[in-house]
Short mmCIF file of C-alpha atoms in Angstrom, two decimals:
data_model
loop_
_atom_site.label_atom_id
_atom_site.label_comp_id
_atom_site.label_asym_id
_atom_site.label_seq_id
_atom_site.Cartn_x
_atom_site.Cartn_y
_atom_site.Cartn_z
CA MET T 1 117.97 42.13 -113.73
CA SER T 2 118.61 40.62 -117.15
CA GLU T 3 122.02 40.15 -118.75
CA ASN T 4 121.13 42.90 -121.22
CA ASP T 5 120.39 45.23 -118.30
CA HIS T 6 123.78 44.44 -116.78
CA ARG T 7 125.47 45.27 -120.11
CA ALA T 8 123.48 48.50 -120.31
CA LEU T 9 124.52 49.41 -116.76
CA THR T 10 128.17 48.79 -117.55
CA ALA T 11 127.95 50.99 -120.64
CA ALA T 12 126.15 53.70 -118.68
CA GLN T 13 128.75 53.58 -115.92
CA GLN T 14 131.57 53.85 -118.44
CA ARG T 15 129.94 56.90 -120.01
CA GLY T 16 129.44 58.38 -116.56
CA VAL T 17 133.10 57.94 -115.64
CA ALA T 18 134.16 59.57 -118.90
CA GLU T 19 131.88 62.54 -118.27
CA LEU T 20 133.07 62.91 -114.69
CA LEU T 21 136.67 62.95 -115.86
CA ARG T 22 135.76 65.65 -118.35
CA ILE T 23 134.25 67.95 -115.71
CA SER T 24 136.51 66.93 -112.80
CA PRO T 25 138.94 69.87 -113.06
CA VAL T 26 136.08 72.17 -112.06
CA ALA T 27 133.90 69.78 -110.04
CA ASP T 28 136.71 68.28 -107.97
CA GLU T 29 138.25 71.68 -107.32
CA LEU T 30 134.89 72.86 -106.03
CA GLY T 31 134.47 69.69 -103.97
CA LYS T 32 137.85 70.20 -102.32
CA ARG T 33 136.88 73.73 -101.27
CA PHE T 34 133.70 72.45 -99.61
CA ALA T 35 135.49 69.51 -97.97
CA ALA T 36 138.19 71.81 -96.55
CA ALA T 37 135.39 73.83 -94.93
CA GLY T 38 133.82 70.69 -93.45
CA HIS T 39 130.94 70.41 -95.94
CA GLU T 40 129.67 67.74 -98.33
CA LEU T 41 129.22 68.38 -102.06
CA HIS T 42 127.57 66.06 -104.58
CA LEU T 43 126.90 66.23 -108.29
CA VAL T 44 123.22 65.37 -108.36
CA GLY T 45 119.97 64.89 -110.26
CA GLY T 46 119.81 65.57 -113.97
CA SER T 47 123.56 66.10 -114.15
CA VAL T 48 124.25 62.54 -112.96
CA ARG T 49 121.52 61.15 -115.21
CA ASP T 50 122.94 62.96 -118.23
CA ALA T 51 126.49 61.91 -117.37
CA LEU T 52 125.36 58.27 -117.36
CA LEU T 53 123.64 58.84 -120.71
CA GLY T 54 126.82 60.39 -122.10
CA ARG T 55 125.17 63.76 -122.75
CA LEU T 56 126.23 65.95 -119.84
CA GLY T 57 126.44 69.58 -120.90
CA ASP T 58 128.11 72.56 -119.26
CA ASP T 59 125.31 73.18 -116.73
CA LEU T 60 126.12 71.31 -113.51
CA ASP T 61 123.81 70.78 -110.52
CA PHE T 62 125.20 70.16 -107.05
CA CYS T 63 123.73 69.69 -103.58
CA THR T 64 125.39 70.35 -100.24
CA ASP T 65 124.83 70.46 -96.50
CA ALA T 66 126.19 74.03 -96.52
CA LEU T 67 123.61 76.79 -96.09
CA PRO T 68 123.30 79.35 -98.90
CA GLU T 69 125.36 81.99 -97.11
CA GLN T 70 128.12 79.42 -96.48
CA THR T 71 128.04 78.39 -100.15
CA LEU T 72 128.30 82.03 -101.11
CA ASP T 73 131.41 82.47 -98.99
CA LEU T 74 133.01 79.37 -100.52
CA LEU T 75 132.36 80.59 -104.07
CA LYS T 76 133.92 83.99 -103.47
CA ASN T 77 137.48 84.26 -104.78
CA TRP T 78 136.83 81.10 -106.84
CA ALA T 79 133.96 81.75 -109.23
CA GLU T 80 134.22 84.11 -112.18
CA ALA T 81 130.64 85.28 -111.57
CA ILE T 82 128.04 84.59 -108.88
CA TRP T 83 124.27 85.10 -108.80
CA GLU T 84 121.74 84.73 -105.99
CA THR T 85 118.43 84.74 -107.87
CA GLY T 86 117.55 81.30 -106.46
CA ARG T 87 118.68 82.02 -102.92
CA GLU T 88 115.16 81.84 -101.46
CA PHE T 89 115.07 78.23 -102.69
CA GLY T 90 118.52 77.52 -101.28
CA THR T 91 120.35 77.83 -104.62
CA ILE T 92 123.47 79.84 -105.41
CA GLY T 93 124.75 79.99 -109.00
CA ALA T 94 128.20 80.62 -110.43
CA THR T 95 130.35 80.27 -113.53
CA LYS T 96 133.88 78.88 -113.82
CA HIS T 97 135.94 77.92 -116.89
CA GLY T 98 132.86 77.85 -119.15
CA PHE T 99 130.75 75.78 -116.73
CA ARG T 100 127.55 77.08 -115.16
CA VAL T 101 127.11 75.59 -111.70
CA GLU T 102 124.15 75.72 -109.33
CA ILE T 103 124.62 74.59 -105.74
CA THR T 104 121.54 73.91 -103.62
CA THR T 105 121.37 73.22 -99.91
CA TYR T 106 119.91 69.78 -99.07
CA ARG T 107 116.17 70.19 -99.27
CA ALA T 108 113.15 68.48 -97.79
CA GLU T 109 110.37 70.46 -99.41
CA ALA T 110 106.93 70.75 -97.85
CA TYR T 111 103.64 71.65 -99.52
CA ASP T 112 100.37 72.72 -97.97
CA GLY T 113 98.35 71.05 -100.74
CA LEU T 114 96.95 74.39 -101.87
CA SER T 115 99.93 76.56 -102.77
CA ARG T 116 101.20 76.65 -106.34
CA ASN T 117 104.86 76.62 -105.30
CA PRO T 118 106.89 74.59 -102.80
CA VAL T 119 107.60 75.83 -99.31
CA VAL T 120 111.32 75.23 -98.88
CA ARG T 121 112.83 73.79 -95.73
CA TYR T 122 116.35 72.45 -95.56
CA GLY T 123 117.18 68.79 -95.08
CA THR T 124 119.96 67.42 -92.96
CA SER T 125 121.36 64.69 -95.21
CA LEU T 126 121.85 63.59 -98.80
CA ALA T 127 119.14 60.97 -98.26
CA ASP T 128 116.67 63.74 -97.28
CA ASP T 129 117.47 65.49 -100.54
CA LEU T 130 117.28 62.45 -102.83
CA VAL T 131 114.00 61.06 -101.50
CA ARG T 132 112.14 64.29 -102.34
CA ARG T 133 113.26 64.27 -105.99
CA ASP T 134 110.78 63.64 -108.76
CA PHE T 135 112.00 60.39 -110.37
CA THR T 136 114.53 57.71 -109.55
CA ILE T 137 116.64 58.56 -112.61
CA ASN T 138 117.01 62.05 -111.13
CA ALA T 139 117.74 60.81 -107.59
CA MET T 140 121.36 59.70 -108.00
CA ALA T 141 124.42 61.54 -106.67
CA VAL T 142 128.22 61.46 -106.98
CA SER T 143 130.33 62.85 -104.13
CA LEU T 144 133.11 65.32 -104.81
CA PRO T 145 136.01 65.03 -104.80
CA GLY T 146 135.68 61.35 -103.77
CA HIS T 147 133.43 60.21 -106.67
CA GLU T 148 131.35 57.91 -104.47
CA PHE T 149 128.12 56.94 -106.22
CA THR T 150 124.84 57.05 -104.24
CA ASP T 151 121.71 55.43 -105.70
CA LEU T 152 119.11 54.75 -103.00
CA PHE T 153 116.20 54.00 -105.35
CA ASP T 154 117.76 51.99 -108.22
CA GLY T 155 117.82 54.92 -110.58
CA LEU T 156 120.67 53.27 -112.46
CA GLY T 157 118.52 50.18 -113.03
CA ASP T 158 115.60 52.33 -114.23
CA LEU T 159 117.99 54.15 -116.54
CA ALA T 160 119.00 50.80 -118.05
CA ARG T 161 115.37 49.71 -118.33
CA LYS T 162 114.39 53.12 -119.75
CA VAL T 163 111.53 53.52 -117.31
CA ILE T 164 110.28 56.53 -115.34
CA ARG T 165 109.49 55.73 -111.71
CA THR T 166 109.18 57.82 -108.53
CA PRO T 167 111.43 57.26 -105.48
CA GLY T 168 108.39 56.67 -103.26
CA ALA T 169 104.68 56.28 -103.94
CA PRO T 170 103.77 58.35 -107.03
CA GLN T 171 100.65 59.64 -105.24
CA ASP T 172 102.86 61.21 -102.57
CA SER T 173 105.27 62.67 -105.12
CA PHE T 174 102.52 64.15 -107.30
CA GLY T 175 100.59 65.33 -104.26
CA ASP T 176 103.66 67.34 -103.27
CA ASP T 177 104.06 68.90 -106.72
CA PRO T 178 101.45 68.09 -109.41
CA LEU T 179 103.74 69.52 -112.10
CA ARG T 180 105.72 66.28 -111.75
CA MET T 181 102.94 64.51 -113.66
CA LEU T 182 103.65 66.72 -116.64
CA ARG T 183 107.38 66.22 -116.09
CA ALA T 184 106.87 62.45 -116.38
CA ALA T 185 105.36 62.95 -119.83
CA ARG T 186 108.15 65.40 -120.67
CA PHE T 187 110.89 62.92 -119.77
CA ALA T 188 109.11 60.22 -121.76
CA ALA T 189 109.29 62.54 -124.77
CA GLN T 190 112.84 63.78 -124.18
CA LEU T 191 114.50 60.49 -123.25
CA GLU T 192 112.19 58.15 -125.18
CA PHE T 193 111.48 56.24 -121.94
CA SER T 194 108.28 54.51 -120.84
CA VAL T 195 106.32 55.46 -117.72
CA ALA T 196 105.87 52.80 -115.04
CA PRO T 197 102.25 51.54 -114.81
CA GLU T 198 101.77 52.79 -111.23
CA VAL T 199 103.04 56.23 -112.24
CA ARG T 200 100.72 56.34 -115.24
CA GLN T 201 97.78 55.35 -113.03
CA ALA T 202 98.57 58.08 -110.52
CA MET T 203 98.76 60.62 -113.33
CA THR T 204 95.28 59.57 -114.45
CA ASP T 205 93.81 59.57 -110.95
CA MET T 206 95.32 62.93 -109.98
CA ALA T 207 95.12 64.86 -113.28
CA ALA T 208 92.82 67.49 -111.79
CA ASP T 209 95.55 68.44 -109.31
CA LEU T 210 97.42 70.06 -112.18
CA ASP T 211 94.97 72.95 -111.80
CA ARG T 212 97.04 74.03 -108.77
CA ILE T 213 99.99 74.87 -111.03
CA THR T 214 100.52 78.23 -112.72
CA ALA T 215 100.12 78.54 -116.48
CA GLU T 216 103.73 79.64 -116.84
CA ARG T 217 105.15 76.50 -115.19
CA ILE T 218 102.86 74.28 -117.27
CA ARG T 219 103.85 76.10 -120.46
CA ASP T 220 107.56 75.69 -119.78
CA GLU T 221 107.23 71.94 -119.16
CA PHE T 222 104.99 71.52 -122.18
CA ASN T 223 107.52 73.30 -124.40
CA LYS T 224 110.21 70.85 -123.28
CA LEU T 225 107.89 67.94 -124.00
CA LEU T 226 106.90 69.22 -127.43
CA CYS T 227 110.55 69.84 -128.34
CA GLY T 228 111.62 66.39 -127.15
CA ALA T 229 113.02 63.66 -129.37
CA ASP T 230 109.67 61.80 -129.28
CA PRO T 231 106.88 64.32 -128.66
CA ILE T 232 104.20 61.90 -129.87
CA THR T 233 104.74 59.57 -126.91
CA GLY T 234 104.49 62.54 -124.54
CA LEU T 235 101.36 63.92 -126.22
CA ARG T 236 99.60 60.55 -126.14
CA LEU T 237 100.40 60.23 -122.46
CA LEU T 238 98.93 63.68 -121.76
CA VAL T 239 95.71 62.82 -123.58
CA ASP T 240 95.34 59.27 -122.25
CA SER T 241 95.93 60.36 -118.63
CA GLY T 242 93.53 63.31 -118.82
CA LEU T 243 96.30 65.85 -118.15
CA ALA T 244 95.82 67.53 -121.53
CA GLU T 245 92.18 68.21 -120.62
CA ARG T 246 93.40 70.47 -117.81
CA PHE T 247 95.41 72.93 -119.94
CA LEU T 248 95.01 72.01 -123.63
CA PRO T 249 91.49 70.56 -124.04
CA GLU T 250 91.51 71.26 -127.78
CA LEU T 251 93.88 68.29 -128.24
CA PRO T 252 91.68 65.54 -126.74
CA ASP T 253 88.66 67.21 -128.39
CA LEU T 254 90.13 66.17 -131.75
CA ARG T 255 89.09 62.58 -130.95
CA MET T 256 85.77 63.01 -132.73
CA SER T 257 83.50 60.03 -133.33
CA ILE T 258 83.68 58.83 -136.91
CA ASP T 259 80.39 57.97 -138.64
CA GLU T 260 80.91 54.93 -140.86
CA HIS T 261 78.52 56.43 -143.43
CA ALA T 262 80.18 59.87 -143.45
CA GLN T 263 83.82 58.97 -143.16
CA HIS T 264 86.62 61.42 -142.52
CA LYS T 265 90.13 60.83 -141.30
CA ASP T 266 90.70 60.54 -137.55
CA VAL T 267 91.64 64.14 -136.79
CA TYR T 268 93.51 63.27 -133.58
CA GLU T 269 95.68 60.61 -135.22
CA HIS T 270 96.15 62.85 -138.25
CA THR T 271 97.36 65.66 -135.99
CA LEU T 272 99.95 63.44 -134.30
CA THR T 273 101.15 62.32 -137.72
CA VAL T 274 101.49 65.95 -138.84
CA VAL T 275 103.57 66.74 -135.74
CA SER T 276 105.78 63.73 -136.49
CA ASN T 277 106.13 64.81 -140.14
CA ALA T 278 107.06 68.34 -139.10
CA VAL T 279 109.74 67.04 -136.73
CA ALA T 280 111.23 65.04 -139.60
CA LEU T 281 111.45 68.19 -141.77
CA GLU T 282 113.33 70.29 -139.19
CA GLU T 283 116.82 71.26 -140.24
CA ASN T 284 118.39 73.01 -137.25
CA GLY T 285 116.97 71.33 -134.16
CA PRO T 286 113.51 71.60 -132.59
CA ASP T 287 111.32 74.44 -133.92
CA LEU T 288 108.76 75.28 -131.22
CA VAL T 289 106.64 77.48 -133.50
CA LEU T 290 106.45 74.83 -136.23
CA ARG T 291 105.60 72.08 -133.74
CA LEU T 292 102.90 74.18 -132.06
CA ALA T 293 101.40 75.01 -135.46
CA ALA T 294 101.41 71.35 -136.47
CA LEU T 295 99.75 70.42 -133.17
CA LEU T 296 97.05 73.11 -133.38
CA HIS T 297 96.46 73.41 -137.13
CA ASP T 298 93.18 71.46 -137.09
CA ILE T 299 91.74 72.41 -133.68
CA GLY T 300 88.95 74.30 -135.46
CA LYS T 301 87.56 71.08 -136.99
CA PRO T 302 85.32 69.91 -134.12
CA GLU T 303 83.59 73.30 -134.05
CA THR T 304 83.10 73.43 -137.84
CA LYS T 305 82.18 69.81 -138.52
CA ALA T 306 79.07 69.47 -140.70
CA ILE T 307 77.39 66.70 -142.70
CA GLU T 308 76.70 67.82 -146.26
CA GLY T 309 73.71 66.84 -148.37
CA ASP T 310 75.64 64.03 -150.04
CA GLY T 311 76.55 62.63 -146.62
CA ARG T 312 80.15 63.76 -146.70
CA VAL T 313 81.77 65.52 -143.76
CA SER T 314 83.02 69.09 -144.18
CA PHE T 315 85.00 71.49 -142.00
CA HIS T 316 84.43 74.77 -143.81
CA HIS T 317 86.68 77.62 -142.62
CA HIS T 318 88.20 75.50 -139.88
CA GLU T 319 91.48 77.34 -140.44
CA VAL T 320 89.81 80.65 -139.55
CA VAL T 321 88.12 79.23 -136.46
CA GLY T 322 91.30 77.33 -135.59
CA ALA T 323 93.42 80.47 -135.76
CA ARG T 324 91.04 82.22 -133.36
CA MET T 325 91.12 79.25 -130.98
CA THR T 326 94.90 79.04 -131.26
CA ARG T 327 95.34 82.65 -130.23
CA ALA T 328 93.02 82.20 -127.24
CA ARG T 329 94.68 79.00 -126.03
CA LEU T 330 98.25 80.22 -126.37
CA LYS T 331 97.32 83.46 -124.63
CA ALA T 332 95.80 81.47 -121.75
CA MET T 333 99.04 79.47 -121.53
CA LYS T 334 101.00 82.76 -121.27
CA TYR T 335 103.03 82.37 -124.45
CA PRO T 336 104.86 85.50 -125.61
CA LYS T 337 103.17 87.60 -128.28
CA ASP T 338 105.69 86.77 -131.00
CA VAL T 339 105.04 83.03 -130.59
CA ILE T 340 101.26 83.55 -130.48
CA ASN T 341 101.27 85.68 -133.62
CA ALA T 342 103.51 83.29 -135.55
CA VAL T 343 101.57 80.13 -134.68
CA ASN T 344 98.24 81.88 -135.27
CA GLN T 345 99.33 82.98 -138.76
CA LEU T 346 100.60 79.51 -139.71
CA VAL T 347 97.30 77.92 -138.63
CA PHE T 348 95.38 80.57 -140.59
CA LEU T 349 97.42 80.01 -143.76
CA HIS T 350 97.89 76.24 -143.71
CA LEU T 351 94.93 75.51 -146.05
CA ARG T 352 95.51 78.23 -148.62
CA PHE T 353 97.73 76.02 -150.77
CA TYR T 354 94.82 73.72 -151.53
CA GLY T 355 93.34 76.44 -153.75
CA TYR T 356 96.42 76.28 -155.95
CA GLY T 357 95.14 73.29 -157.91
CA ARG T 358 97.60 72.43 -160.65
CA GLY T 359 98.98 75.93 -160.90
CA GLU T 360 95.85 77.98 -161.50
CA TRP T 361 97.01 80.75 -159.17
CA THR T 362 97.93 84.03 -160.80
CA ASP T 363 101.29 85.63 -160.06
CA SER T 364 99.31 88.01 -157.86
CA ALA T 365 98.03 85.11 -155.74
CA VAL T 366 101.56 83.76 -155.38
CA ARG T 367 102.80 87.18 -154.26
CA ARG T 368 100.04 87.40 -151.65
CA TYR T 369 100.86 83.90 -150.35
CA VAL T 370 104.49 84.90 -149.86
CA THR T 371 103.68 88.33 -148.44
CA ASP T 372 101.09 87.01 -145.98
CA ALA T 373 103.55 84.36 -144.76
CA GLY T 374 106.42 86.84 -144.51
CA ASP T 375 109.31 85.45 -142.46
CA LEU T 376 107.19 82.37 -141.70
CA LEU T 377 107.30 81.12 -145.30
CA PRO T 378 109.90 78.36 -144.66
CA GLN T 379 107.82 77.09 -141.72
CA LEU T 380 104.63 77.33 -143.77
CA HIS T 381 106.26 75.20 -146.47
CA LYS T 382 107.08 72.55 -143.85
CA LEU T 383 103.62 72.70 -142.25
CA VAL T 384 101.79 72.31 -145.56
CA ARG T 385 103.98 69.38 -146.58
CA SER T 386 103.53 67.77 -143.15
CA ASP T 387 99.75 68.10 -143.46
CA CYS T 388 99.67 65.67 -146.37
CA THR T 389 98.99 62.38 -144.56
CA THR T 390 96.92 60.54 -147.16
CA ARG T 391 97.69 56.84 -147.56
CA ASN T 392 96.86 57.12 -151.26
CA LYS T 393 100.36 57.12 -152.72
CA ARG T 394 99.23 58.60 -156.03
CA LYS T 395 97.41 61.47 -154.32
CA ALA T 396 100.34 62.08 -151.95
CA ALA T 397 102.79 62.18 -154.86
CA ALA T 398 100.53 64.60 -156.76
CA LEU T 399 100.25 66.96 -153.78
CA SER T 400 104.01 66.87 -153.23
CA SER T 401 104.66 67.54 -156.91
CA THR T 402 102.22 70.44 -156.91
CA TYR T 403 103.87 72.01 -153.89
CA ASP T 404 107.24 71.56 -155.57
CA MET T 405 105.82 73.53 -158.49
CA LEU T 406 104.60 76.29 -156.16
CA GLU T 407 107.96 76.56 -154.42
CA GLU T 408 109.75 76.73 -157.78
CA ARG T 409 107.33 79.41 -158.94
CA ILE T 410 107.86 81.40 -155.74
CA ALA T 411 111.62 81.18 -156.27
CA ARG T 412 111.31 82.31 -159.88
CA ILE T 413 109.13 85.33 -159.04
CA ALA T 414 111.21 86.14 -155.97
CA ALA T 415 114.38 86.22 -158.04
CA ALA T 416 112.80 88.76 -160.38
CA GLU T 417 110.91 90.88 -157.85
CA ASP T 418 112.56 90.51 -154.42
CA LEU T 419 109.39 89.07 -152.91
CA ALA T 420 110.85 89.03 -149.42
CA ARG T 421 110.51 92.80 -149.28
CA VAL T 422 107.42 93.67 -151.28
CA ARG T 423 106.89 97.40 -150.95
CA PRO T 424 104.90 99.95 -152.98
CA ASP T 425 106.79 101.47 -155.90
CA LEU T 426 106.49 104.88 -154.19
CA ASP T 427 107.25 105.53 -150.54
CA GLY T 428 105.41 107.80 -148.13
CA ASN T 429 107.57 110.82 -148.87
CA ALA T 430 106.94 110.50 -152.61
CA ILE T 431 103.20 110.12 -152.02
CA MET T 432 103.07 113.31 -149.89
CA GLU T 433 105.08 115.27 -152.46
CA LEU T 434 103.07 114.11 -155.49
CA LEU T 435 99.66 114.65 -153.86
CA GLY T 436 100.57 117.62 -151.68
CA LEU T 437 99.46 115.80 -148.55
CA PRO T 438 100.68 116.30 -144.98
CA PRO T 439 101.53 113.24 -142.86
CA GLY T 440 98.36 111.46 -141.79
CA PRO T 441 95.83 108.67 -142.50
CA LEU T 442 95.41 109.61 -146.19
CA VAL T 443 99.08 108.91 -146.85
CA GLY T 444 98.67 105.47 -145.30
CA LYS T 445 95.58 104.85 -147.41
CA ALA T 446 97.48 105.78 -150.58
CA TRP T 447 100.41 103.58 -149.51
CA ARG T 448 98.10 100.60 -149.04
CA PHE T 449 96.57 101.19 -152.48
CA LEU T 450 100.03 101.09 -154.06
CA LYS T 451 100.93 97.98 -152.03
CA GLU T 452 97.86 96.18 -153.38
CA LEU T 453 98.76 97.32 -156.88
CA ARG T 454 102.27 96.00 -156.44
CA LEU T 455 100.95 92.63 -155.31
CA GLU T 456 98.50 92.51 -158.20
CA ARG T 457 100.73 93.62 -161.06
CA GLY T 458 104.26 93.20 -159.82
CA PRO T 459 106.90 95.96 -160.00
CA LEU T 460 105.86 99.07 -161.93
CA GLU T 461 107.93 101.64 -163.77
CA HIS T 462 108.12 104.93 -161.84
CA ASP T 463 105.96 106.84 -164.32
CA ASP T 464 103.31 104.08 -164.29
CA ALA T 465 103.20 104.12 -160.47
CA VAL T 466 102.83 107.92 -160.46
CA ALA T 467 100.01 107.74 -163.02
CA ALA T 468 98.21 105.05 -161.01
CA LEU T 469 98.54 107.10 -157.81
CA ARG T 470 97.12 110.22 -159.50
CA ASP T 471 94.19 108.19 -160.91
CA TRP T 472 93.47 106.82 -157.43
CA ALA T 473 93.67 110.32 -155.92
CA ARG T 474 91.14 111.65 -158.40
CA GLU T 475 88.77 108.78 -157.55
CA GLN T 476 89.14 109.73 -153.88
CA GLY T 477 88.45 113.38 -154.64
CA LEU T 478 91.97 114.37 -153.59
CA ALA T 479 93.10 115.87 -156.88
CA SER T 480 91.67 117.38 -160.00
#
């Protein structure tokens, strides 16, 4: 190990001691209860890793030789709340003094090679538990209350080297649980670590095994990757290993061949740049919807690619096709409807700005842009700005200036018209009273007419709105 590694280890150990001292009033108290009952208790896994990185939160993971029912007895009269939702996996959860603790019986999981979830069997020692963990940086433990450090696989060294390695052969680890391949990419993105060559090779060789894993588990890991500090590293690893092909084939499909006579920008590299740009524009931490939209905004391009008569490449209506593909993919990955709808709408709208020119849009077009975006307008602003990846500084500056103009115009109109809540100048009750209509489809049709009028002309005086409604009713044969 190099001198720099030794210095890094010392710094990591100092951070770890500081974090252990911070949590020791709860952790040591818990450890003493287990020790008095003749059981071992260790802070373990991600909690130890994060303590050494100086970023341990209030969620603490422990392992023990006590069986779940024994753990439950030891937590009674100590914890402020207890839950048993993970009991079938040997885990009992509790809260104490603002900390959320999960205590799991030593495990030596077994898999039949076909099931999507582990078959749990209990281990008999700390070593049993640590050897079955996914990566060496997650296979360290600290005893409580004694604070003895156990590191059987040089996780501390890998932490200093910033490398992701498995405790044993990666083929064995990934054969046990193929989701670990995706977790390797996730940790690379979250921690900004590299993946050991033998781990990367195993990911490539065994990518098809990911098909054994449920869409929900894949989605949850992918979300963590995408919301990591360095999602680009994680995404590249997914594509290069072939893992992305198993659950998000639209991403590697962006690597279209580029004809030297009909040049267009590399859509795959452009997409990664857009994701990176979007991350840089975030203001309050990772925005999953924005990052998904940035990742998927151009997935309609391969399907719409065409060579025009002048030899240039076009992707007409790729935003429409891309929105359809986005909805289908996110649905297959079991995303909730609100996320699907939001990302779909951002993909659908991301090109509309390019019709703005140098301000040729009417006020009506600006109103429709704002209304169609709705609550997504701030994210749409970020997505459109992120999508400008041209290396031509003059063109980039012009596009940025034009979007500045559009945002200023939106603000000016919004201040005068309350664009955030565009509604017809007459509500449903007024429509029914003026036209003598009962509740039903005709009222909705009249309401939509007035909404379109409001978007087209802006706010109307009451008498003007009434006159317009009566004119429309006569055209529909509803009034004389």
